[in-house]
Amino acid sequence: MKRIISGIQPTGNIHLGNYLGALRNWVNLQHMVESYFFVVDLHAITIHQDPVLLKKHNLQVAALYIAAGIDPTKSPIFIQSDVPAHTEVMWILSCHAPLGWLNRMTQYKDKTSTDKEREKLGLFAYPVLMAADILLYQVSHVPTGEDQKQHLELTRDLALSFNQKYGVNVFTVPEPHIIGAATRVMSLKDGTKKMSKSDPAEGSRLNLLDDDDTIRSKLKKAKTDSLPFPMDKDELQGRPDIANLLTIYSALTELPFEKIFQEFGGRNFSPFKEKLADICIAELSPIRHKYEKLMENPDYLKGILKEGAQKASTIAEKTLQKTKETLGLGV
Ligand code: AQP
């Protein structure tokens, strides 16, 4: 790995899925590779956002990155809209991206309503902006959760075909880096659905900022079934809610499933849920406390974001100029 970039949208409460699928991995990776992390606000507006809340969420997400362990003196943190090259390169890539490729994106299909006439162009073009976010930084890898795999494949295809068309290696072709024991954390209310910020059911997710009592109560109410706790992997078959809770437990404790079966197999779910709540609280409450301290000093956070945007712009501008040169734009 030479360089990585990744980000989270400021579309609501950052949850355990964002943490286990992305943020926690970034904290480890920053010590091994040059890293850039951004708050993805331009993507957030593909769905209506309250302007006052969006500004607040931008700062909150940045504070959470730091609270979770990202060191801004080592890895620049910035707000996507503070680096205009993202939208410029997005336009250039839009003129290169075949509609057929975009039509195949499943996340667009999941997020659209039935009223096609009112759908926004930005939501459809989302993966092209994501490609620009990545390709601008000439990264070798993009650490992400499982759900972004298809968008990353599109990014690779766009980079390869652009380079081929113009006969110049303008963009580095990035690899996905999908790691960790929980690359797809599911809803606590429905083990077949991804845990998501936009799920209207608050009890479907554990937010990084939930207080200890809320974490305990959400886990107590997490969906299980009337069978006893499984004794082995075979007894997990067809039980996605239980598999999800086990995945979370295993990801946070680094214990293999076998050890968890040994401790809880055959019993009812209460002791398991109690222990899982203790584990989640032990992981999340220090992050919450650190976050609260950081939010007391918004000027400090704004300073970090300004500096991060300056560092990011240095690389982004170079790629933008190279792209414009290749296309014959400007004089
Ligand atoms: N449930 C999840 N399990 C594992 N990883 C996840 N990620 C998101 N949900 C899960 C990873 O978190 C990073 C940031 O995601 P995002 O905010 O850019 O957008 P998203 O994937 O659309 O996340 P949400 O929570 O579902 O947001 P909304 O509801 O606003 O669309 C990505 O690396 C993602 O893989």
Tab-separated table of C-alpha atoms and ligand atoms in Angstrom:
chain	number	residue	atom	x	y	z
A	1	MET	CA	0.000	0.000	0.000
A	2	LYS	CA	1.291	3.465	-0.944
A	3	ARG	CA	-1.510	5.842	-0.079
A	4	ILE	CA	-5.155	5.523	1.033
A	5	ILE	CA	-8.220	7.733	1.200
A	6	SER	CA	-11.635	7.145	2.736
A	7	GLY	CA	-14.571	9.049	4.186
A	8	ILE	CA	-18.000	8.968	5.799
A	9	GLN	CA	-21.046	11.039	4.842
A	10	PRO	CA	-22.336	13.545	7.416
A	11	THR	CA	-25.865	12.239	6.932
A	12	GLY	CA	-26.716	11.525	10.555
A	13	ASN	CA	-25.402	9.520	13.431
A	14	ILE	CA	-22.235	7.573	12.755
A	15	HIS	CA	-22.967	4.011	13.789
A	16	LEU	CA	-21.245	0.790	14.678
A	17	GLY	CA	-21.326	-0.307	11.000
A	18	ASN	CA	-19.387	2.801	9.922
A	19	TYR	CA	-17.010	2.177	12.825
A	20	LEU	CA	-16.310	-1.514	12.261
A	21	GLY	CA	-16.506	-1.367	8.464
A	22	ALA	CA	-14.406	1.769	8.079
A	23	LEU	CA	-13.277	4.052	10.910
A	24	ARG	CA	-11.658	1.476	13.209
A	25	ASN	CA	-9.645	0.085	10.307
A	26	TRP	CA	-8.447	3.541	9.309
A	27	VAL	CA	-7.038	4.087	12.802
A	28	ASN	CA	-4.753	1.072	12.346
A	29	LEU	CA	-3.920	1.801	8.727
A	30	GLN	CA	-2.758	5.395	9.363
A	31	HIS	CA	0.346	3.993	11.073
A	32	MET	CA	1.264	1.901	8.044
A	33	VAL	CA	0.464	4.069	5.053
A	34	GLU	CA	0.065	7.735	4.042
A	35	SER	CA	-3.630	8.384	4.732
A	36	TYR	CA	-6.256	11.020	3.941
A	37	PHE	CA	-9.702	11.075	5.543
A	38	PHE	CA	-12.529	13.353	4.537
A	39	VAL	CA	-16.076	14.216	5.516
A	40	VAL	CA	-18.164	13.481	2.464
A	41	ASP	CA	-20.583	16.407	2.465
A	42	LEU	CA	-21.092	16.733	-1.310
A	43	HIS	CA	-22.389	13.175	-1.417
A	44	ALA	CA	-24.640	13.890	1.540
A	45	ILE	CA	-26.614	16.476	-0.447
A	46	THR	CA	-27.699	13.882	-3.019
A	47	ILE	CA	-30.508	13.549	-0.475
A	48	HIS	CA	-32.028	16.702	1.047
A	49	GLN	CA	-30.147	17.880	4.169
A	50	ASP	CA	-31.115	20.620	6.577
A	51	PRO	CA	-28.340	23.237	5.982
A	52	VAL	CA	-27.887	24.028	9.678
A	53	LEU	CA	-27.701	20.348	10.588
A	54	LEU	CA	-25.321	19.558	7.736
A	55	LYS	CA	-22.789	22.129	8.980
A	56	LYS	CA	-23.103	20.677	12.475
A	57	HIS	CA	-22.699	17.118	11.222
A	58	ASN	CA	-19.584	18.066	9.236
A	59	LEU	CA	-17.854	19.156	12.419
A	60	GLN	CA	-19.239	16.204	14.394
A	61	VAL	CA	-17.927	13.648	11.929
A	62	ALA	CA	-14.484	15.265	11.937
A	63	ALA	CA	-14.504	15.233	15.758
A	64	LEU	CA	-15.487	11.563	15.739
A	65	TYR	CA	-12.614	10.678	13.420
A	66	ILE	CA	-10.206	12.225	15.925
A	67	ALA	CA	-12.019	10.793	18.954
A	68	ALA	CA	-11.819	7.313	17.433
A	69	GLY	CA	-8.056	7.663	17.028
A	70	ILE	CA	-7.236	9.390	13.737
A	71	ASP	CA	-4.222	11.611	14.334
A	72	PRO	CA	-4.734	14.787	12.258
A	73	THR	CA	-1.062	15.733	12.518
A	74	LYS	CA	-0.239	12.510	10.702
A	75	SER	CA	-3.263	12.048	8.435
A	76	PRO	CA	-4.984	15.129	6.996
A	77	ILE	CA	-8.719	15.370	7.719
A	78	PHE	CA	-10.785	17.651	5.473
A	79	ILE	CA	-14.276	18.465	4.295
A	80	GLN	CA	-14.931	17.324	0.728
A	81	SER	CA	-16.529	20.617	-0.394
A	82	ASP	CA	-13.436	22.550	0.775
A	83	VAL	CA	-11.432	21.014	-2.090
A	84	PRO	CA	-13.091	22.204	-5.334
A	85	ALA	CA	-11.032	19.827	-7.500
A	86	HIS	CA	-13.467	17.028	-6.488
A	87	THR	CA	-16.326	18.565	-8.459
A	88	GLU	CA	-14.126	19.629	-11.379
A	89	VAL	CA	-12.742	16.144	-11.930
A	90	MET	CA	-16.204	14.723	-11.380
A	91	TRP	CA	-17.451	16.741	-14.376
A	92	ILE	CA	-14.566	15.521	-16.503
A	93	LEU	CA	-15.256	11.900	-15.501
A	94	SER	CA	-18.991	12.431	-16.139
A	95	CYS	CA	-18.145	13.161	-19.756
A	96	HIS	CA	-16.383	9.829	-19.880
A	97	ALA	CA	-18.694	7.554	-17.833
A	98	PRO	CA	-21.151	5.486	-19.918
A	99	LEU	CA	-24.743	5.617	-18.618
A	100	GLY	CA	-24.881	1.832	-18.949
A	101	TRP	CA	-22.222	1.451	-16.252
A	102	LEU	CA	-24.090	3.789	-13.898
A	103	ASN	CA	-27.394	2.029	-14.572
A	104	ARG	CA	-25.927	-1.109	-13.040
A	105	MET	CA	-25.236	0.473	-9.625
A	106	THR	CA	-27.405	-1.295	-7.077
A	107	GLN	CA	-27.134	1.403	-4.385
A	108	TYR	CA	-28.859	3.873	-6.733
A	109	LYS	CA	-31.681	1.395	-7.258
A	110	ASP	CA	-31.966	0.879	-3.468
A	111	LYS	CA	-32.105	4.605	-2.747
A	112	THR	CA	-34.519	5.714	-5.479
A	113	SER	CA	-38.243	6.065	-4.982
A	114	THR	CA	-40.847	4.900	-7.490
A	115	ASP	CA	-41.319	8.467	-8.763
A	116	LYS	CA	-38.525	8.479	-11.372
A	117	GLU	CA	-39.476	11.929	-12.750
A	118	ARG	CA	-38.499	13.581	-9.473
A	119	GLU	CA	-35.225	11.715	-8.908
A	120	LYS	CA	-32.163	13.950	-8.848
A	121	LEU	CA	-29.262	13.745	-11.272
A	122	GLY	CA	-26.813	13.976	-8.352
A	123	LEU	CA	-28.046	10.738	-6.807
A	124	PHE	CA	-27.539	8.939	-10.118
A	125	ALA	CA	-24.109	10.515	-10.617
A	126	TYR	CA	-23.003	9.747	-7.017
A	127	PRO	CA	-20.536	6.999	-8.038
A	128	VAL	CA	-18.797	9.377	-10.496
A	129	LEU	CA	-18.173	11.872	-7.702
A	130	MET	CA	-16.883	9.001	-5.589
A	131	ALA	CA	-14.517	8.040	-8.417
A	132	ALA	CA	-13.254	11.651	-8.508
A	133	ASP	CA	-12.766	11.632	-4.707
A	134	ILE	CA	-10.497	8.638	-5.025
A	135	LEU	CA	-8.704	9.190	-8.337
A	136	LEU	CA	-7.669	12.758	-7.465
A	137	TYR	CA	-5.365	11.431	-4.755
A	138	GLN	CA	-3.598	8.722	-6.817
A	139	VAL	CA	-4.220	6.243	-4.026
A	140	SER	CA	-3.223	2.593	-4.167
A	141	HIS	CA	-6.051	1.380	-1.883
A	142	VAL	CA	-9.437	2.439	-0.537
A	143	PRO	CA	-10.389	0.972	2.847
A	144	THR	CA	-14.165	0.585	2.966
A	145	GLY	CA	-17.061	-1.627	3.975
A	146	GLU	CA	-18.498	-4.323	1.692
A	147	ASP	CA	-21.342	-2.041	0.502
A	148	GLN	CA	-18.998	0.222	-1.494
A	149	LYS	CA	-17.370	-2.596	-3.477
A	150	GLN	CA	-19.433	-2.028	-6.619
A	151	HIS	CA	-18.691	1.713	-6.621
A	152	LEU	CA	-14.998	0.955	-6.307
A	153	GLU	CA	-15.143	-1.373	-9.262
A	154	LEU	CA	-16.691	1.454	-11.268
A	155	THR	CA	-13.874	3.765	-10.120
A	156	ARG	CA	-11.313	1.248	-11.352
A	157	ASP	CA	-13.099	0.837	-14.688
A	158	LEU	CA	-13.264	4.608	-15.176
A	159	ALA	CA	-9.564	5.053	-14.377
A	160	LEU	CA	-8.510	2.221	-16.675
A	161	SER	CA	-10.653	3.323	-19.615
A	162	PHE	CA	-9.666	6.995	-19.235
A	163	ASN	CA	-5.960	6.144	-19.150
A	164	GLN	CA	-6.385	3.847	-22.127
A	165	LYS	CA	-8.381	6.338	-24.189
A	166	TYR	CA	-5.780	9.106	-23.835
A	167	GLY	CA	-2.747	6.835	-23.746
A	168	VAL	CA	-1.461	8.470	-20.534
A	169	ASN	CA	-1.503	7.172	-16.966
A	170	VAL	CA	-3.452	10.103	-15.564
A	171	PHE	CA	-5.057	8.097	-12.755
A	172	THR	CA	-3.665	5.384	-10.483
A	173	VAL	CA	-6.025	2.392	-10.536
A	174	PRO	CA	-6.959	1.766	-6.885
A	175	GLU	CA	-7.649	-1.529	-5.136
A	176	PRO	CA	-10.454	-1.980	-2.615
A	177	HIS	CA	-9.272	-2.828	0.907
A	178	ILE	CA	-12.187	-4.521	2.615
A	179	ILE	CA	-10.934	-5.758	5.948
A	180	GLY	CA	-11.978	-6.550	9.493
A	181	ALA	CA	-14.283	-9.118	11.038
A	182	ALA	CA	-17.394	-7.014	10.333
A	183	THR	CA	-17.345	-5.642	6.798
A	184	ARG	CA	-21.155	-5.561	6.700
A	185	VAL	CA	-22.878	-4.897	10.017
A	186	MET	CA	-26.612	-5.462	9.817
A	187	SER	CA	-29.609	-3.718	11.399
A	188	LEU	CA	-30.407	-4.732	14.991
A	189	LYS	CA	-34.047	-4.964	13.917
A	190	ASP	CA	-33.571	-6.924	10.689
A	191	GLY	CA	-30.481	-9.045	10.120
A	192	THR	CA	-31.004	-9.013	6.357
A	193	LYS	CA	-30.735	-5.204	6.106
A	194	LYS	CA	-27.545	-3.124	6.389
A	195	MET	CA	-27.153	-0.986	9.525
A	196	SER	CA	-27.581	2.507	8.143
A	197	LYS	CA	-27.697	6.151	9.256
A	198	SER	CA	-30.784	6.750	7.160
A	199	ASP	CA	-32.843	3.891	8.631
A	200	PRO	CA	-35.815	5.648	10.283
A	201	ALA	CA	-35.824	3.037	13.067
A	202	GLU	CA	-33.473	4.444	15.717
A	203	GLY	CA	-33.292	1.030	17.402
A	204	SER	CA	-31.814	-0.486	14.238
A	205	ARG	CA	-28.351	0.908	14.950
A	206	LEU	CA	-25.871	1.586	17.745
A	207	ASN	CA	-24.639	5.146	17.295
A	208	LEU	CA	-21.115	6.005	18.345
A	209	LEU	CA	-22.622	8.796	20.452
A	210	ASP	CA	-25.310	6.725	22.205
A	211	ASP	CA	-24.984	6.856	25.984
A	212	ASP	CA	-24.364	3.671	27.949
A	213	ASP	CA	-28.018	3.141	28.895
A	214	THR	CA	-29.150	3.568	25.296
A	215	ILE	CA	-26.584	1.037	24.082
A	216	ARG	CA	-27.756	-1.466	26.696
A	217	SER	CA	-31.418	-0.902	25.941
A	218	LYS	CA	-30.976	-1.148	22.138
A	219	LEU	CA	-29.093	-4.418	22.499
A	220	LYS	CA	-31.685	-5.778	24.903
A	221	LYS	CA	-34.332	-5.106	22.252
A	222	ALA	CA	-32.189	-6.364	19.340
A	223	LYS	CA	-34.073	-8.963	17.328
A	224	THR	CA	-33.328	-12.599	18.162
A	225	ASP	CA	-35.614	-15.652	17.962
A	226	SER	CA	-37.273	-18.155	20.260
A	227	LEU	CA	-34.547	-20.822	19.837
A	228	PRO	CA	-31.641	-21.098	22.317
A	229	PHE	CA	-28.249	-19.503	21.577
A	230	PRO	CA	-26.548	-21.578	18.826
A	231	MET	CA	-24.017	-24.268	19.785
A	232	ASP	CA	-22.148	-24.149	16.460
A	233	LYS	CA	-22.079	-22.669	12.947
A	234	ASP	CA	-24.725	-25.129	11.695
A	235	GLU	CA	-27.203	-23.762	14.222
A	236	LEU	CA	-26.597	-20.271	12.831
A	237	GLN	CA	-28.025	-21.230	9.443
A	238	GLY	CA	-31.077	-19.130	8.510
A	239	ARG	CA	-30.636	-16.917	11.619
A	240	PRO	CA	-29.223	-13.628	10.218
A	241	ASP	CA	-30.088	-11.587	13.336
A	242	ILE	CA	-28.095	-13.910	15.589
A	243	ALA	CA	-25.232	-14.111	13.078
A	244	ASN	CA	-25.066	-10.306	13.075
A	245	LEU	CA	-24.847	-10.054	16.879
A	246	LEU	CA	-22.161	-12.735	16.923
A	247	THR	CA	-20.205	-10.895	14.240
A	248	ILE	CA	-20.295	-7.700	16.296
A	249	TYR	CA	-19.203	-9.584	19.435
A	250	SER	CA	-16.388	-11.329	17.595
A	251	ALA	CA	-15.215	-8.125	15.843
A	252	LEU	CA	-15.012	-6.203	19.112
A	253	THR	CA	-13.403	-8.954	21.214
A	254	GLU	CA	-11.370	-10.608	18.439
A	255	LEU	CA	-12.688	-13.941	19.731
A	256	PRO	CA	-13.486	-16.643	17.156
A	257	PHE	CA	-17.136	-17.744	16.916
A	258	GLU	CA	-16.241	-21.128	18.507
A	259	LYS	CA	-15.271	-19.446	21.792
A	260	ILE	CA	-18.567	-17.533	21.824
A	261	PHE	CA	-20.553	-20.742	21.133
A	262	GLN	CA	-18.701	-22.388	24.046
A	263	GLU	CA	-19.626	-19.616	26.467
A	264	PHE	CA	-23.258	-19.021	25.496
A	265	GLY	CA	-24.396	-22.048	23.427
A	266	GLY	CA	-27.714	-23.577	24.536
A	267	ARG	CA	-28.588	-20.716	26.947
A	268	ASN	CA	-31.159	-17.999	26.431
A	269	PHE	CA	-30.018	-14.708	24.874
A	270	SER	CA	-30.014	-12.493	27.992
A	271	PRO	CA	-26.499	-13.212	29.296
A	272	PHE	CA	-25.059	-12.860	25.787
A	273	LYS	CA	-26.812	-9.551	25.237
A	274	GLU	CA	-25.677	-8.266	28.645
A	275	LYS	CA	-22.065	-9.138	27.898
A	276	LEU	CA	-22.306	-7.676	24.393
A	277	ALA	CA	-23.613	-4.429	25.909
A	278	ASP	CA	-20.610	-4.320	28.306
A	279	ILE	CA	-18.256	-4.844	25.375
A	280	CYS	CA	-19.880	-2.165	23.211
A	281	ILE	CA	-19.916	0.330	26.090
A	282	ALA	CA	-16.236	-0.342	26.850
A	283	GLU	CA	-15.389	0.377	23.192
A	284	LEU	CA	-17.686	3.324	22.508
A	285	SER	CA	-17.891	5.341	25.706
A	286	PRO	CA	-14.213	6.521	25.652
A	287	ILE	CA	-14.777	7.681	22.067
A	288	ARG	CA	-17.924	9.557	23.114
A	289	HIS	CA	-16.146	11.270	26.015
A	290	LYS	CA	-13.236	12.324	23.824
A	291	TYR	CA	-15.697	13.573	21.189
A	292	GLU	CA	-17.513	15.698	23.778
A	293	LYS	CA	-14.236	17.341	24.805
A	294	LEU	CA	-13.316	18.056	21.180
A	295	MET	CA	-16.700	19.614	20.457
A	296	GLU	CA	-16.104	22.134	23.237
A	297	ASN	CA	-13.477	23.695	20.980
A	298	PRO	CA	-14.924	24.122	17.471
A	299	ASP	CA	-12.169	26.564	16.462
A	300	TYR	CA	-9.557	23.875	17.044
A	301	LEU	CA	-11.526	21.494	14.819
A	302	LYS	CA	-12.008	24.138	12.125
A	303	GLY	CA	-8.247	24.804	12.164
A	304	ILE	CA	-7.529	21.113	11.642
A	305	LEU	CA	-10.002	20.950	8.750
A	306	LYS	CA	-8.543	24.050	7.092
A	307	GLU	CA	-5.038	22.658	7.293
A	308	GLY	CA	-6.287	19.261	6.080
A	309	ALA	CA	-7.943	20.866	3.052
A	310	GLN	CA	-4.730	22.710	2.192
A	311	LYS	CA	-2.689	19.497	2.289
A	312	ALA	CA	-5.305	17.590	0.306
A	313	SER	CA	-5.527	20.374	-2.299
A	314	THR	CA	-1.811	20.131	-3.023
A	315	ILE	CA	-2.245	16.580	-4.321
A	316	ALA	CA	-5.715	17.075	-5.801
A	317	GLU	CA	-4.665	20.136	-7.832
A	318	LYS	CA	-1.763	18.236	-9.394
A	319	THR	CA	-4.105	15.525	-10.667
A	320	LEU	CA	-6.637	18.106	-11.833
A	321	GLN	CA	-3.993	19.977	-13.855
A	322	LYS	CA	-2.713	16.736	-15.374
A	323	THR	CA	-6.271	15.750	-16.327
A	324	LYS	CA	-7.024	19.139	-17.902
A	325	GLU	CA	-3.739	19.056	-19.781
A	326	THR	CA	-4.516	15.599	-21.132
A	327	LEU	CA	-7.909	16.751	-22.407
A	328	GLY	CA	-6.630	20.003	-23.890
A	329	LEU	CA	-8.678	22.172	-21.536
A	330	GLY	CA	-7.659	25.797	-20.970
A	331	VAL	CA	-4.830	27.531	-22.829
B	1	AQP	N1	-23.526	-1.468	7.968
B	1	AQP	C1	-22.259	-1.283	7.629
B	1	AQP	N2	-21.338	-2.247	7.888
B	1	AQP	C2	-20.028	-2.054	7.557
B	1	AQP	N3	-19.575	-0.926	6.977
B	1	AQP	C3	-20.451	0.055	6.709
B	1	AQP	N4	-20.334	1.267	6.156
B	1	AQP	C4	-21.541	1.867	6.107
B	1	AQP	N5	-22.475	1.066	6.629
B	1	AQP	C5	-21.840	-0.079	7.006
B	1	AQP	C6	-19.075	1.828	5.710
B	1	AQP	O1	-18.942	3.112	6.309
B	1	AQP	C7	-18.253	3.982	5.406
B	1	AQP	C8	-18.979	5.269	5.287
B	1	AQP	O2	-20.274	5.068	4.762
B	1	AQP	P1	-21.059	6.332	4.210
B	1	AQP	O3	-21.482	7.201	5.300
B	1	AQP	O4	-20.265	7.021	3.185
B	1	AQP	O5	-22.285	5.787	3.435
B	1	AQP	P2	-23.108	4.497	3.532
B	1	AQP	O6	-22.278	3.334	3.155
B	1	AQP	O7	-24.312	4.738	2.676
B	1	AQP	O8	-23.474	4.430	5.072
B	1	AQP	P3	-24.870	4.519	5.743
B	1	AQP	O9	-24.690	4.487	7.188
B	1	AQP	O10	-25.766	3.491	5.138
B	1	AQP	O11	-25.356	5.980	5.372
B	1	AQP	P4	-26.653	6.473	4.669
B	1	AQP	O12	-27.798	5.883	5.442
B	1	AQP	O13	-26.579	7.952	4.762
B	1	AQP	O14	-26.621	5.995	3.248
B	1	AQP	C9	-18.122	3.254	4.079
B	1	AQP	O15	-16.781	2.769	3.991
B	1	AQP	C10	-19.078	2.115	4.202
B	1	AQP	O16	-18.631	0.986	3.487
